[in-house]
Amino acid sequence: MSIDVSGPAAALARIGAIQSRFAALSAPASATGSTTGSTTSGAASATGVSSATSLLSAATGADAPGTSFDAVLGDALTRAGAVGGAATDDPASDGGVGARAVAAGRKYLGVPYVWGGTDPAKGLDCSGLVQRAYADVGVRLPRVAADQARVGTAVPDLAHARPGDLVAFGSPVDHIGIYVGDGKMLVAPRAGKDVMVQDVYRTPTAIRRVSEPGGPVLRTYAGSSSTVPAALAAQGAAGSTGGVPSWVPAQWRSLFATAAARHGVPAALLASVARAESGFNAGAVSPAGAVGLMQLMPSTARGLGVDPRDPAQAVDGAARLLSSHLRRFGSTPLALAAYNAGPGAVERYAGVPPYRETQQYVQRVLGYAGVGA
């Protein structure tokens, strides 16, 4: 009998074959025992177990003649990586860049959190820790969490995460750590705390796997080109109120100019989003529950720390959100798609999602702003 000795499925096949042999060997012995007395029955049963164990040992390569059936079976399952459903090829033991980054980052356990900190001798913030750990293994990462959260390749969820993957939080991203396995991450948490390993306490908004040394690989998205079209950049560069289109109601113009200048978003693009979202109606509420001038969902507004019904706060929050999408995706159409359908949808489709509403929305906003996709 030829038996494949690799993989959990093969282990189960081996067990089935061995059990069949065991049944064939033990059944006659039991029958004999029932007619000739208990002593014969016991000897026959022992022979059956011994034969089955020998078969299992031969099938699995175990070198323990006379070892119990359970012990040899356990060895077979362990060899197949099936005990407890755990694989034996732990990604953390493969010497990859992620595992090395975790090891490097652990050297900074106990370093105090300092906002903006990049020097372990003085303190580290969350993105400073991530940047330093990867720099120690020869990989260059951006400085801030929002930019770090778009390097490498996307990991769908925590169940597929490996040690060394970046786990980012917030929308826009405002916190980041390094996954170490078992639902935990290495992180510089906040003021008053030191670098530590803690639970991944909420669902990450992004999980990214970083490439080998030589520089991170930025994912290429369908339809991405420059971050902001030159026409829009030129419009947004003019004075404190420059770049705000004439069709914007006079009462809102200063809000768009101020928020655009503060967050580096072209005023024409920001105003065009408002026009497409609410038609400049600060009291608008959509059937889905989006609120106000910029049609922010309540959960998004909470994440941004703004009141969506307050026009000044809503415009400022929307400018921050749009700016983060522009940095993350490197494309105005994709930033608009993320504003409409969510960044997860853009990630999932690696481009503008194939939703008719979203595609029309992107075209409409760009049309209002006076540029093409």
PDB file of N, CA and C in Angstrom, residues 5 19 35 57 66 70 106 113 138 149 175 198 293 323 347 369:
ATOM      1  N   VAL A   5       2.533  10.873   2.594  1.00  0.00           N
ATOM      2  CA  VAL A   5       2.781  11.243   3.987  1.00  0.00           C
ATOM      3  C   VAL A   5       2.825  12.754   4.167  1.00  0.00           C
ATOM      4  N   GLN A  19      -7.284   2.316  10.278  1.00  0.00           N
ATOM      5  CA  GLN A  19      -8.445   1.827  11.012  1.00  0.00           C
ATOM      6  C   GLN A  19      -9.069   0.619  10.340  1.00  0.00           C
ATOM      7  N   THR A  35     -15.559 -17.442  22.058  1.00  0.00           N
ATOM      8  CA  THR A  35     -15.874 -18.870  22.148  1.00  0.00           C
ATOM      9  C   THR A  35     -14.840 -19.651  22.920  1.00  0.00           C
ATOM     10  N   SER A  57       2.979   2.876  12.377  1.00  0.00           N
ATOM     11  CA  SER A  57       4.388   3.264  12.428  1.00  0.00           C
ATOM     12  C   SER A  57       5.014   3.193  11.053  1.00  0.00           C
ATOM     13  N   GLY A  66       6.174  -0.904  19.531  1.00  0.00           N
ATOM     14  CA  GLY A  66       5.558  -1.114  20.823  1.00  0.00           C
ATOM     15  C   GLY A  66       4.938   0.142  21.406  1.00  0.00           C
ATOM     16  N   ASP A  70      -2.345   5.520  20.386  1.00  0.00           N
ATOM     17  CA  ASP A  70      -2.621   6.943  20.538  1.00  0.00           C
ATOM     18  C   ASP A  70      -1.372   7.786  20.334  1.00  0.00           C
ATOM     19  N   ARG A 106      10.780  44.785  18.652  1.00  0.00           N
ATOM     20  CA  ARG A 106      10.752  44.383  20.060  1.00  0.00           C
ATOM     21  C   ARG A 106      11.898  45.005  20.855  1.00  0.00           C
ATOM     22  N   TYR A 113       6.194  56.748  24.724  1.00  0.00           N
ATOM     23  CA  TYR A 113       5.511  57.389  23.605  1.00  0.00           C
ATOM     24  C   TYR A 113       5.789  58.889  23.655  1.00  0.00           C
ATOM     25  N   GLY A 138      16.175  47.295   6.757  1.00  0.00           N
ATOM     26  CA  GLY A 138      16.505  47.741   5.411  1.00  0.00           C
ATOM     27  C   GLY A 138      15.344  48.151   4.536  1.00  0.00           C
ATOM     28  N   ALA A 149      -0.065  53.219   5.769  1.00  0.00           N
ATOM     29  CA  ALA A 149      -1.215  52.322   5.607  1.00  0.00           C
ATOM     30  C   ALA A 149      -1.576  52.057   4.160  1.00  0.00           C
ATOM     31  N   HIS A 175      -3.648  55.898  13.460  1.00  0.00           N
ATOM     32  CA  HIS A 175      -2.912  55.055  14.395  1.00  0.00           C
ATOM     33  C   HIS A 175      -2.465  53.798  13.661  1.00  0.00           C
ATOM     34  N   GLN A 198       0.203  44.634  22.675  1.00  0.00           N
ATOM     35  CA  GLN A 198      -1.154  44.635  23.198  1.00  0.00           C
ATOM     36  C   GLN A 198      -2.100  43.975  22.207  1.00  0.00           C
ATOM     37  N   LEU A 293     -24.148  69.500   4.659  1.00  0.00           N
ATOM     38  CA  LEU A 293     -23.587  70.076   3.448  1.00  0.00           C
ATOM     39  C   LEU A 293     -22.707  69.100   2.687  1.00  0.00           C
ATOM     40  N   SER A 323      -8.422  64.739   1.620  1.00  0.00           N
ATOM     41  CA  SER A 323      -6.962  64.804   1.595  1.00  0.00           C
ATOM     42  C   SER A 323      -6.339  63.448   1.909  1.00  0.00           C
ATOM     43  N   GLU A 347     -10.118  49.620  -2.471  1.00  0.00           N
ATOM     44  CA  GLU A 347      -9.107  48.586  -2.231  1.00  0.00           C
ATOM     45  C   GLU A 347      -9.534  47.273  -2.873  1.00  0.00           C
ATOM     46  N   ALA A 369     -15.905  70.387 -11.364  1.00  0.00           N
ATOM     47  CA  ALA A 369     -14.615  71.021 -11.107  1.00  0.00           C
ATOM     48  C   ALA A 369     -13.925  71.475 -12.382  1.00  0.00           C
TER      49      ALA A 369
END
